[in-house]
Each structure stands twice: as C-alpha cells, then as structure tokens.
Short mmCIF file of C-alpha atoms in Angstrom, two decimals:
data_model
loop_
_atom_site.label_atom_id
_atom_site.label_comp_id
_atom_site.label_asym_id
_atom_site.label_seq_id
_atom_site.Cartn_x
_atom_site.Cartn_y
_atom_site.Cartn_z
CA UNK A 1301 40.22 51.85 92.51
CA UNK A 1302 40.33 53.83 89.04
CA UNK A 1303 41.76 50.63 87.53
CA UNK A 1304 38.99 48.73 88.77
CA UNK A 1305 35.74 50.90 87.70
CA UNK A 1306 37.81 50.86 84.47
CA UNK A 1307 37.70 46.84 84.25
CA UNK A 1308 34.27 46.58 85.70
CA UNK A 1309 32.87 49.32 83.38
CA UNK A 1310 34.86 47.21 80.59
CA UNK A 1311 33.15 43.93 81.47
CA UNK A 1312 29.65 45.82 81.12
CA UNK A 1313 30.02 46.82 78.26
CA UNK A 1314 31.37 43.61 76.53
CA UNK A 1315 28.37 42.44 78.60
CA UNK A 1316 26.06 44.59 76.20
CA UNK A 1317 27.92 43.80 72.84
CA UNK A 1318 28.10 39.79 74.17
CA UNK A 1319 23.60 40.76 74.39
CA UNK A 1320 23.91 42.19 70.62
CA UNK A 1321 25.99 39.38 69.14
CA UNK A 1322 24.36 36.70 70.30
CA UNK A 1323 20.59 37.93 69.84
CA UNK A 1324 21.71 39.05 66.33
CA UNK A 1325 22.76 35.56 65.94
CA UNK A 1326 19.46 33.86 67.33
CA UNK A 1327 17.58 36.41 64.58
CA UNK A 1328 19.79 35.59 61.81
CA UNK A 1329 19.50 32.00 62.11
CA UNK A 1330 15.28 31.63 63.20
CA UNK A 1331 14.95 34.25 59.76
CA UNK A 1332 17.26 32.18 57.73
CA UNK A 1333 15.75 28.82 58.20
CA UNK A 1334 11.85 29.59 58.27
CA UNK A 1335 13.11 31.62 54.52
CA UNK A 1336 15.22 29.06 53.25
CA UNK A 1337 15.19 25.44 54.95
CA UNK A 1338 12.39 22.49 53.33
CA UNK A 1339 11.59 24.78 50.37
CA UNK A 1340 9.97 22.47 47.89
CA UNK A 1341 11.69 21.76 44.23
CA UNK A 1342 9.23 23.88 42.03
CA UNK A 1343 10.42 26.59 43.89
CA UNK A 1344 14.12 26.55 43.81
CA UNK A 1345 15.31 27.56 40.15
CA UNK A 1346 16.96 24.24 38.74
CA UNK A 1347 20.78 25.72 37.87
CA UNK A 1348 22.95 24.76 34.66
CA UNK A 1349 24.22 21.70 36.35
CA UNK A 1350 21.30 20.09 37.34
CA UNK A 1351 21.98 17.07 34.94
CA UNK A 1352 25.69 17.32 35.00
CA UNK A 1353 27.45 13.48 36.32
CA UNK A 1354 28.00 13.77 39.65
CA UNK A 1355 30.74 11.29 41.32
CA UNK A 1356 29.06 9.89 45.44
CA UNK A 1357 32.21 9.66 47.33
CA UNK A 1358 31.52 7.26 50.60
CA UNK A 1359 34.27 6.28 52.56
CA UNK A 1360 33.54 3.95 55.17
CA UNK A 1361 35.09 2.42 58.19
CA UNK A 1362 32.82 -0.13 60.18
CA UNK A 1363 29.53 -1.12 60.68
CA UNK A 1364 26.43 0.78 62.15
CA UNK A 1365 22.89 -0.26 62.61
CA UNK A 1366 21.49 1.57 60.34
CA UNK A 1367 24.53 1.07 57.57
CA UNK A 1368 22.48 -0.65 55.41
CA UNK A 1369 19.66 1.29 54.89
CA UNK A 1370 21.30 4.34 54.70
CA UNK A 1371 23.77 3.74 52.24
CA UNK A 1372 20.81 2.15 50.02
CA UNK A 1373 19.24 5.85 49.83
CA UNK A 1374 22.66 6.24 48.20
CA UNK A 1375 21.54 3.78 45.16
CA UNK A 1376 17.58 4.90 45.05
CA UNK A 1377 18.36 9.02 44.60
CA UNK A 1378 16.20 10.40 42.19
CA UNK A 1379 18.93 12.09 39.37
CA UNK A 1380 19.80 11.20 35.82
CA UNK A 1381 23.53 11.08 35.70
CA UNK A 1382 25.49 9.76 38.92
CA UNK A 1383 28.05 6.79 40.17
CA UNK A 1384 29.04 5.79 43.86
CA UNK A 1385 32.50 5.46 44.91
CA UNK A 1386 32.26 3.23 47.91
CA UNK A 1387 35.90 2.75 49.40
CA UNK A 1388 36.74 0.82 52.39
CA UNK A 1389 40.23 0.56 53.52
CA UNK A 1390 41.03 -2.92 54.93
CA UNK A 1391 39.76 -5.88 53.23
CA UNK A 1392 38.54 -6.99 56.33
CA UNK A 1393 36.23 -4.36 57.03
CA UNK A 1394 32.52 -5.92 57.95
CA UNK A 1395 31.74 -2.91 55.56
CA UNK A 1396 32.80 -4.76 52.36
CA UNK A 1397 29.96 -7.73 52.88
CA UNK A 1398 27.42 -5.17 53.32
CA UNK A 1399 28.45 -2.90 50.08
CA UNK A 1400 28.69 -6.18 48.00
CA UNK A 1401 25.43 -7.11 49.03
CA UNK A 1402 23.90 -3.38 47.81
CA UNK A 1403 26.02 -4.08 44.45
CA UNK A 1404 24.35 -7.30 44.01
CA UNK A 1405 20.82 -5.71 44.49
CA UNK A 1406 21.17 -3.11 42.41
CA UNK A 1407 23.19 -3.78 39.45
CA UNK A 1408 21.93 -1.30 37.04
CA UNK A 1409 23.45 1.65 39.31
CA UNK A 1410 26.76 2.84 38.51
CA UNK A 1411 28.44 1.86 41.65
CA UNK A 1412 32.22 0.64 42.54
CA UNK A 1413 33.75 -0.40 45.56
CA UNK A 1414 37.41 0.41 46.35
CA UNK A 1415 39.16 -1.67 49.00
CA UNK A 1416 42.98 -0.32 50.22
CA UNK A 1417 44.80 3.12 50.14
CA UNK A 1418 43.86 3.82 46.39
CA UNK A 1419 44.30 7.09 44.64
CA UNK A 1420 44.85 7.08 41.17
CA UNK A 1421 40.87 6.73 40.07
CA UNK A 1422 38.96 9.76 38.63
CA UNK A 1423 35.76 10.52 39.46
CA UNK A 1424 33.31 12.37 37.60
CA UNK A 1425 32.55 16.14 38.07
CA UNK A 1426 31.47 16.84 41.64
CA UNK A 1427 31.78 14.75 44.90
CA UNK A 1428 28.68 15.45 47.21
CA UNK A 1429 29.49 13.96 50.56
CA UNK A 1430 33.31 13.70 51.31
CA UNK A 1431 32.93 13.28 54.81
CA UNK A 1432 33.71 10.04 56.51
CA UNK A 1433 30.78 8.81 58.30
CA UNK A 1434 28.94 5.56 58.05
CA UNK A 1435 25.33 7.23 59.36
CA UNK A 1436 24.24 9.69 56.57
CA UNK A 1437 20.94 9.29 54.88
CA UNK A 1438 19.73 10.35 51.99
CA UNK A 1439 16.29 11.58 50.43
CA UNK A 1440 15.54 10.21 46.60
CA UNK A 1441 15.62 14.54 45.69
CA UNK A 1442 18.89 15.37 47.94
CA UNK A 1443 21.53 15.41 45.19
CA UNK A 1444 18.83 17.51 43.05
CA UNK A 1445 18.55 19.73 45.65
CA UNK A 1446 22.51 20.39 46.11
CA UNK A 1447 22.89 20.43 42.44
CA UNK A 1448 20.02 23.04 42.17
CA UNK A 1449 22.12 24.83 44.63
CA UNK A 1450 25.48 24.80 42.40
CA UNK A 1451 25.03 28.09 40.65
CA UNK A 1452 27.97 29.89 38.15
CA UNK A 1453 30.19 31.55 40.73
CA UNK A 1454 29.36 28.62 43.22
CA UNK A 1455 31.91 26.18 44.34
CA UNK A 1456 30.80 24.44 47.26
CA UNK A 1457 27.25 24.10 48.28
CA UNK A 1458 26.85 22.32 51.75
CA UNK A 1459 23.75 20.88 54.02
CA UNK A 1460 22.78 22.08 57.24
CA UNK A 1461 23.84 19.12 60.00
CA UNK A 1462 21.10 17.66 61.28
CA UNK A 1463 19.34 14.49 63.35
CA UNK A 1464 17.03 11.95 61.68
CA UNK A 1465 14.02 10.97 64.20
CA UNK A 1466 14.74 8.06 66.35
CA UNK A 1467 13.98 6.66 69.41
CA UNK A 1468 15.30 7.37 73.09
CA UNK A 1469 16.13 10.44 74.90
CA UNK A 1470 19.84 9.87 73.80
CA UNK A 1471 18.29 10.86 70.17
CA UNK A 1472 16.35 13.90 71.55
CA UNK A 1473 19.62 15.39 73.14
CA UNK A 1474 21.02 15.15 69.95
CA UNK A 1475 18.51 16.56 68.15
CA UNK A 1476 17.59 19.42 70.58
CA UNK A 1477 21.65 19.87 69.79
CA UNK A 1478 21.63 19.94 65.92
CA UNK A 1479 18.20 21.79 65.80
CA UNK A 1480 19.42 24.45 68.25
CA UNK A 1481 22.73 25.75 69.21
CA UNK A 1482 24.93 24.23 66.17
CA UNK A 1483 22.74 25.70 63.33
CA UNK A 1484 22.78 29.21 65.72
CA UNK A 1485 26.47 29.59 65.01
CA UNK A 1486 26.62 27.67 61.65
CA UNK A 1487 24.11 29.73 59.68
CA UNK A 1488 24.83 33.16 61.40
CA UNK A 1489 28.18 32.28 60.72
CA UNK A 1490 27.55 31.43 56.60
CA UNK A 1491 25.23 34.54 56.32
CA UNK A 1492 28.18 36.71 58.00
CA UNK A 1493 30.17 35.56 55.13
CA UNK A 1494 32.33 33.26 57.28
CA UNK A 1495 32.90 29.99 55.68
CA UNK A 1496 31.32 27.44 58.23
CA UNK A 1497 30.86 23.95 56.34
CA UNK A 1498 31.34 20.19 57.50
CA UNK A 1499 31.44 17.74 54.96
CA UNK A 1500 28.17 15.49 56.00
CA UNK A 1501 26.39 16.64 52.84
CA UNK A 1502 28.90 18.45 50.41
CA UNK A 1503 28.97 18.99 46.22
CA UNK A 1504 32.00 20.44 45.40
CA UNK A 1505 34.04 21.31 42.03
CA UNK A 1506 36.27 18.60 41.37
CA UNK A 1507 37.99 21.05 39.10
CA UNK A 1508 38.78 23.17 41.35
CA UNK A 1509 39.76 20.76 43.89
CA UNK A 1510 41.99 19.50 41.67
CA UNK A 1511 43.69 22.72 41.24
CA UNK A 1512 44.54 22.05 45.06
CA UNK A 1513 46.69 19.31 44.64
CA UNK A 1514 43.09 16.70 44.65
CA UNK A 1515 41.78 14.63 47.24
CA UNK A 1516 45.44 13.24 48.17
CA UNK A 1517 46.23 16.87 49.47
CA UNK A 1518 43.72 17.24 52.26
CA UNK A 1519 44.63 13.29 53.50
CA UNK A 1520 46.92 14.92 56.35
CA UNK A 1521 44.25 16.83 57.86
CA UNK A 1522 42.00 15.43 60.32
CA UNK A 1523 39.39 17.93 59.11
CA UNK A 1524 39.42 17.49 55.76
CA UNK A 1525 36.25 18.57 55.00
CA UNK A 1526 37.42 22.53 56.88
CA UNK A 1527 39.95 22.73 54.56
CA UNK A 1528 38.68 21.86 51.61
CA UNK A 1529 36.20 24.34 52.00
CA UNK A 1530 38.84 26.64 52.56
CA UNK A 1531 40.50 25.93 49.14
CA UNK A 1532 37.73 26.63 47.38
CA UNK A 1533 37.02 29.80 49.36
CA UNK A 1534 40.45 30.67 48.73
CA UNK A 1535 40.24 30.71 44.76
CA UNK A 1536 37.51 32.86 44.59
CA UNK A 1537 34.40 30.53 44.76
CA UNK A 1538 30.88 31.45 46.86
CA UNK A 1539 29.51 28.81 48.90
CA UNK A 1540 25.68 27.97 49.01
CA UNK A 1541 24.00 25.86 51.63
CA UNK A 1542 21.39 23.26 50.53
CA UNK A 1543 17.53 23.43 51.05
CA UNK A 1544 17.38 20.14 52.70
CA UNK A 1545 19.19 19.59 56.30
CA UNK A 1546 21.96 16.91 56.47
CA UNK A 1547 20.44 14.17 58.30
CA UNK A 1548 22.73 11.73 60.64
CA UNK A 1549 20.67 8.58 60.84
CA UNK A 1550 23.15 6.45 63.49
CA UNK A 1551 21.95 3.74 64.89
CA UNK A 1552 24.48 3.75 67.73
CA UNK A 1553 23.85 6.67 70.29
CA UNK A 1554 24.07 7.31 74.02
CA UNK A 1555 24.72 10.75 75.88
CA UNK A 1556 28.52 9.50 76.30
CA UNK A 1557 28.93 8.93 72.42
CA UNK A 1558 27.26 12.36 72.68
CA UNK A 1559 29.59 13.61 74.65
CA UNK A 1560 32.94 12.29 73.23
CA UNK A 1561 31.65 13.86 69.51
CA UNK A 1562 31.27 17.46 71.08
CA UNK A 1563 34.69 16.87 72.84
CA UNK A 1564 36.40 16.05 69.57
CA UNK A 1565 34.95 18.49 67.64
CA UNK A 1566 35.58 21.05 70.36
CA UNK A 1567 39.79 20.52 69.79
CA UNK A 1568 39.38 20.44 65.94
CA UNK A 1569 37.89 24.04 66.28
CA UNK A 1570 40.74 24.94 69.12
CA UNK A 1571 43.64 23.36 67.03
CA UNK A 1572 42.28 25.66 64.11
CA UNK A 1573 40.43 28.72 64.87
CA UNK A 1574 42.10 30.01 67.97
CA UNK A 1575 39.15 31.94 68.70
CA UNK A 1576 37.44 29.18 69.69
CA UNK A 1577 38.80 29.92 73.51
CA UNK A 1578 35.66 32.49 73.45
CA UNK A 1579 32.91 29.65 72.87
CA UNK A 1580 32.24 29.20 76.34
CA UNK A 1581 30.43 32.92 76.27
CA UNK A 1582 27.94 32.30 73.47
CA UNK A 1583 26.36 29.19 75.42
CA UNK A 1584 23.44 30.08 77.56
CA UNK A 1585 24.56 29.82 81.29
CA UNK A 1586 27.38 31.26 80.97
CA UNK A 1587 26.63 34.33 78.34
CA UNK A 1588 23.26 34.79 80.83
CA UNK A 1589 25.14 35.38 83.74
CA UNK A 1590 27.90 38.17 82.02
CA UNK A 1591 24.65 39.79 80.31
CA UNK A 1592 23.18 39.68 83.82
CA UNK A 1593 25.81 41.21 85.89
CA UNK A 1594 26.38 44.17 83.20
CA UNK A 1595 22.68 44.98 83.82
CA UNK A 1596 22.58 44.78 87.21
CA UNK A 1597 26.01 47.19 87.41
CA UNK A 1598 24.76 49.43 85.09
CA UNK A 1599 20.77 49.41 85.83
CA UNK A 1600 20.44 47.91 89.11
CA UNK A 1601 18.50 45.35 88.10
CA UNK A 1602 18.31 42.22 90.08
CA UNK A 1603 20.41 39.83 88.90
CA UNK A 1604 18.98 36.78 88.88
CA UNK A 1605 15.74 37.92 87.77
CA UNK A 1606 17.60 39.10 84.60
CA UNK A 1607 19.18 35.90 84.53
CA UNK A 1608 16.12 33.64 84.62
CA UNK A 1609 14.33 35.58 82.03
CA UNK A 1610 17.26 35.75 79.71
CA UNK A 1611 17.93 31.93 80.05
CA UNK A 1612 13.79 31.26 79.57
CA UNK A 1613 13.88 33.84 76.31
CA UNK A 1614 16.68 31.81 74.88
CA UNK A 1615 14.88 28.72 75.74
CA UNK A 1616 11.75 29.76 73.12
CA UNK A 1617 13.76 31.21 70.80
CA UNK A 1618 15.78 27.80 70.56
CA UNK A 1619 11.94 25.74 70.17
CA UNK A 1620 11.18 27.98 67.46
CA UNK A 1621 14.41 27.17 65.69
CA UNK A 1622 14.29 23.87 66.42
CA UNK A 1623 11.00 23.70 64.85
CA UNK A 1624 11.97 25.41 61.78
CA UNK A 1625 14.88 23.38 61.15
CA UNK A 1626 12.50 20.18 61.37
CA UNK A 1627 10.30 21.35 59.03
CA UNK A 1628 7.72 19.44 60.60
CA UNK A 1629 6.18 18.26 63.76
CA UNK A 1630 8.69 16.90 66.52
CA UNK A 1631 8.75 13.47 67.30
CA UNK A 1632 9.23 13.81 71.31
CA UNK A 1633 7.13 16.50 74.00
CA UNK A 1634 7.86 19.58 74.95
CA UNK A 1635 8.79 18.12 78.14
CA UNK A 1636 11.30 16.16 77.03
CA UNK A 1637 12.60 19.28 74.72
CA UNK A 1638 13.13 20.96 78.36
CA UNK A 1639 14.82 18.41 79.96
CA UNK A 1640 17.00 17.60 77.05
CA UNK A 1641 17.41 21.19 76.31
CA UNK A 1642 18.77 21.96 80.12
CA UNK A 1643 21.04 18.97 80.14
CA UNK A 1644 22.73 20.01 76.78
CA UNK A 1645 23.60 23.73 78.10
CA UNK A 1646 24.48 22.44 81.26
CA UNK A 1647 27.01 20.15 79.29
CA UNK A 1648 28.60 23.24 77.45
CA UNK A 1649 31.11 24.07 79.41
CA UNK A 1650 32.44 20.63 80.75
CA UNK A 1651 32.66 19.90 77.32
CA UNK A 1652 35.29 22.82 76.81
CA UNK A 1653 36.95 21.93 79.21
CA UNK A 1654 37.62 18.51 78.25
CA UNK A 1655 39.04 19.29 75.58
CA UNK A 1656 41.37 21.01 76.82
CA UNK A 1657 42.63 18.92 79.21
CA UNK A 1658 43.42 16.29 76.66
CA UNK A 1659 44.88 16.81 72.79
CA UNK A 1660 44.61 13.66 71.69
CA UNK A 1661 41.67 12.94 68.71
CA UNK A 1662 39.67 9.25 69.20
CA UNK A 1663 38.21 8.76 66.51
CA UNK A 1664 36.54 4.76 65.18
CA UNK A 1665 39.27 2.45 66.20
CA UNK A 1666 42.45 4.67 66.39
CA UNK A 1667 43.85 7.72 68.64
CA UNK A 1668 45.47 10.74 66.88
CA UNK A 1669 47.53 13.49 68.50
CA UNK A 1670 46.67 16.88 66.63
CA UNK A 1671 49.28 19.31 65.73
CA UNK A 1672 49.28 22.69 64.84
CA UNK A 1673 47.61 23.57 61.53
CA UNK A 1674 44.66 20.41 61.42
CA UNK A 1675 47.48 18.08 61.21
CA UNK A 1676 47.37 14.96 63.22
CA UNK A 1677 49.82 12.06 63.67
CA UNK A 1678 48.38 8.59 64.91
CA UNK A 1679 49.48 7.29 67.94
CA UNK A 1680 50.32 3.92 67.41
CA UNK A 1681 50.37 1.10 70.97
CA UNK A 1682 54.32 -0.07 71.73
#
C-alpha cells in the first residue's frame, strides 16, 4: 500500500507540473503572436541584408491545383536582387510544362529550371524555402520580411506554418490545426530556446551551410529541413522566426490526406526526438483527464466537472490563438471552429498510435523505411 500512495501521490503531482507546462505554453504562444505575428514593414527595422541576392530554391515533384498560381507569387515578390532555382527531378514530371510556361511569361525574372539529380550549381547567398512542397504561397513582401528578419548573429530565420483560406470543412480542420495546437508547441518551443523549424518558409546562410558539407549533405535525411536547422544551431548561429505565417495553399485536401500528414510527421519526430513518446499528454483529452484526476485526489474535486471546464478553457484559449495567428477575420463560423476543433483533438491520439504501428514514411509517389538518426532507405516493389 506504501508503494501505491507513493505512485498515486507521484501521478498528482506530474498532474500539477503537466497543468504548469502546458498553460505556460498556451501563454507563451497567445503573447508571442498578438506581439509579433502580421506586424507591418515600417515597423520591423530593415537589417544589413535587406538588398543582399537571395537564391529561391523550389524543388518540386508533381502537380497540385493550385501549382500554378502559387509558384507565380514566386516570380511577382516585391525585392531588388533575387533568382529562382526551380528543379524537378524526372523529365517527365507534369511539373516541367507548368515551370516552362511561368519562364515564358516572365522572362525578365532571373529564373532557371533544373531537371535530374544535379548538384554542382551555386546559388547566390541565402536559400529561403528549402522544403519540398508543391503548395506554398507567397506574398509580393515575404522575402522582405525574412530578410528583415536576418540580423548579424542570425543564421536561420523561419515562418510560422500556416493554412491559406479555402473552401470545405477539410480546409477548416486544417486550419483550426495550424492556427492552434502546432503553433502552441512550435513557438513555446522557439521562445524556450529549443530549435523548432520546418523548412516551408526558410532563409538560411548559404555560407554556413556550406561549411556543412552543402545541400548534398542533408540529401540522406528525410527531414532535411530538422537538420539543417540543426547545423546552423550547431555553429553558433540564433534563429529568428518571420513576421508573416507560412501559408500552405494546396489545392488537394481531405481529412484522410489530413490524417496521413500528421501520421508521417508523427514518426519523423519519434525517429528523432525520442521524447516525442510524451506527446500524447500535451493534447487536450488526454492532458484534461491526468490534470483532472490529480485534482480530484488531491482536492476532491469532482472529476469530470474539472474535466469539462479544463477542456472548454482550452477550447477559448485555442480561438484566441487561432485568431491571432490569422491576423484577420476567419473565413468559416464559430460553429464550424467547434466541430472542427473537437474532431482534431479527438484525432490526437489515434494519430500516435498509427504511427507507431507502422515505420514506414509515404511520401508523393514512393514508400521509405526510416532508420535511426532521420535516415531513410526507399523501399523499392520486387
């Protein structure tokens, strides 16, 4: 019996600190964005690189919906001194047609497409966006803004993910996602001093990324964009995250695409940060329910009471986030918030535990079997 009132006196308190953490975390983040998010340009001090070339890396793989109209943002950005680097592995690719059309419209913009497995070229002096996604869109002051960002001791300077506004509740669960419980963790986690980036929207120093062996160095990682960040970090340089949000403008989407995303990016953070095991506790439900039963075994308190009103204080706190990280009004009802909103936490923990059933990565057109370190192998059909 002592070493059970030990344990259960042990679980109440990690109840408590679980309470601290993540209501430090909802602070941090609701503070950080209403201070920092949407700030206009005459208010962000332009830095010593604000005219400085900058080199658009865009690797793409297929075509989306919206492909064409979001790469053009790429060729209408509003900044003296930059090229686009538009590489497409196979020949093939319906991609090629629709960059050779934006090359033909605008000819005056220093633009090249690469076709094949081609390394030798050298871009100019920073490469915003080194992620490899077709659905990114860009505003004619984004570059400006990351540039603005790109300070003396600064090596990296990153955008906050985000969701453009579409149509369909499929684009409101992803939205309610990306305005809520990813920029929770991801800004709490940047103000902590824990380097939290994903290449969507990245500037980084190609000098220093050069000192890490170049772009050819991070091609064995799956998650390329994690550790490139984590060279950088690594040789001394501060990161600084953007005043505009990242936004993914895809013109594919459904709840299972939805799904499968979460579940891949759920074993890239498992494979590499074996602390992820723990993420089930931070998501709403779950956390309620441990914060709920510490209470009620150190307080009395009724249970489920403290449960409800936990889960419906979490719920406002998320709509004023989400707001905040729109930086404007929403484009669907606060009803649909609240369904969307209940569906997404009561995905959280299937999610998990999906990925841990299966290893493997899908990801466009092949499957991938990760190994330890963000190394993954691909797994070819016999």
């Amino acid at each position: 019996m002592a070493v059970l009132d030990v344990a259960m006196q042990g679980l109440a308190v990690f109840g408590f600190l679980l309470f601290s953490v993540l209501w430090l975390m909802h602070l941090m983040s609701i503070i950080y964005v209403r201070l920092h998010l949407h700030k206009k340009r005459s208010e962000v001090k332009a830095s010593f690189v604000q005219l400085a070339g900058v080199s658009l890396l865009k690797p793409l793989k297929g075509v989306d919906p919206n492909l064409i109209s979001n790469l053009e943002t790429f060729f209408t950005l509003d900044y003296p001194k930059y090229e686009i680097l538009l590489c497409v592995q196979d020949q093939d690719d319906p991609a090629v047609d629709v960059c050779k059309k934006l090359l033909g419209k605008y000819p005056n913009v220093d633009a090249r497409l690469f076709i094949g497995k081609r390394t030798g070229d050298q871009p100019q002096d920073q490469q915003p966006d080194a992620g490899y996604d077709n659905a990114n869109e860009l505003k004619p002051d984004t570059l400006t803004d990351l540039a603005n960002q790109m300070t003396e001791k600064v090596g990296l300077v990153h955008g906050l993910p985000y969701v453009a506004d579409r149509q369909g509740f499929a684009a409101t669960l992803e939205q309610v996602y990306f305005g809520t419980s990813h920029p929770r963790s991801y800004i709490s986690a940047n103000v902590t001093g824990i380097k939290c980036v994903t290449g969507m929207s990245c500037l980084m120093r190609k000098d220093v990324l050069d000192q890490a062996g170049g772009l050819v160095a991070f091609a064995q990682y799956i998650a390329e964009d994690y550790f490139m960040a984590k060279a950088i970090a690594d040789r001394g340089w501060k990161f600084s995250m953007a005043t505009q949000v990242a936004l993914q403008n895809s013109g594919s989407y459904s709840i299972g695409q939805f799904q499968s995303r979460m579940i891949r990016w759920t074993k890239l953070r498992i494979n590499m940060l074996p602390a992820t095991v723990l993420e089930p506790v931070s998501e709403c439900f779950l956390a309620s329910l441990i914060i709920g039963w510490a209470a009620h075994h150190v307080f009395r308190w009724d249970m489920m009471v403290f449960f409800m009103c936990h889960c419906l204080a979490w719920f406002i706190s998320d709509y004023i986030q989400l707001t905040g990280v729109q930086g404007g009004p929403l484009c669907f009802s606060k009803l649909d918030f609240a369904v969307a909103w209940f569906i997404r936490e009561s995905m959280a923990v299937q999610i998990f535990l999906s990925a841990l059933w299966d290893p493997t990565i899908s990801w466009r057109t092949g499957r991938y079997r990760l190994r330890c370190g963000g190394t993954a192998e691909e797994i070819l059909d016999v």
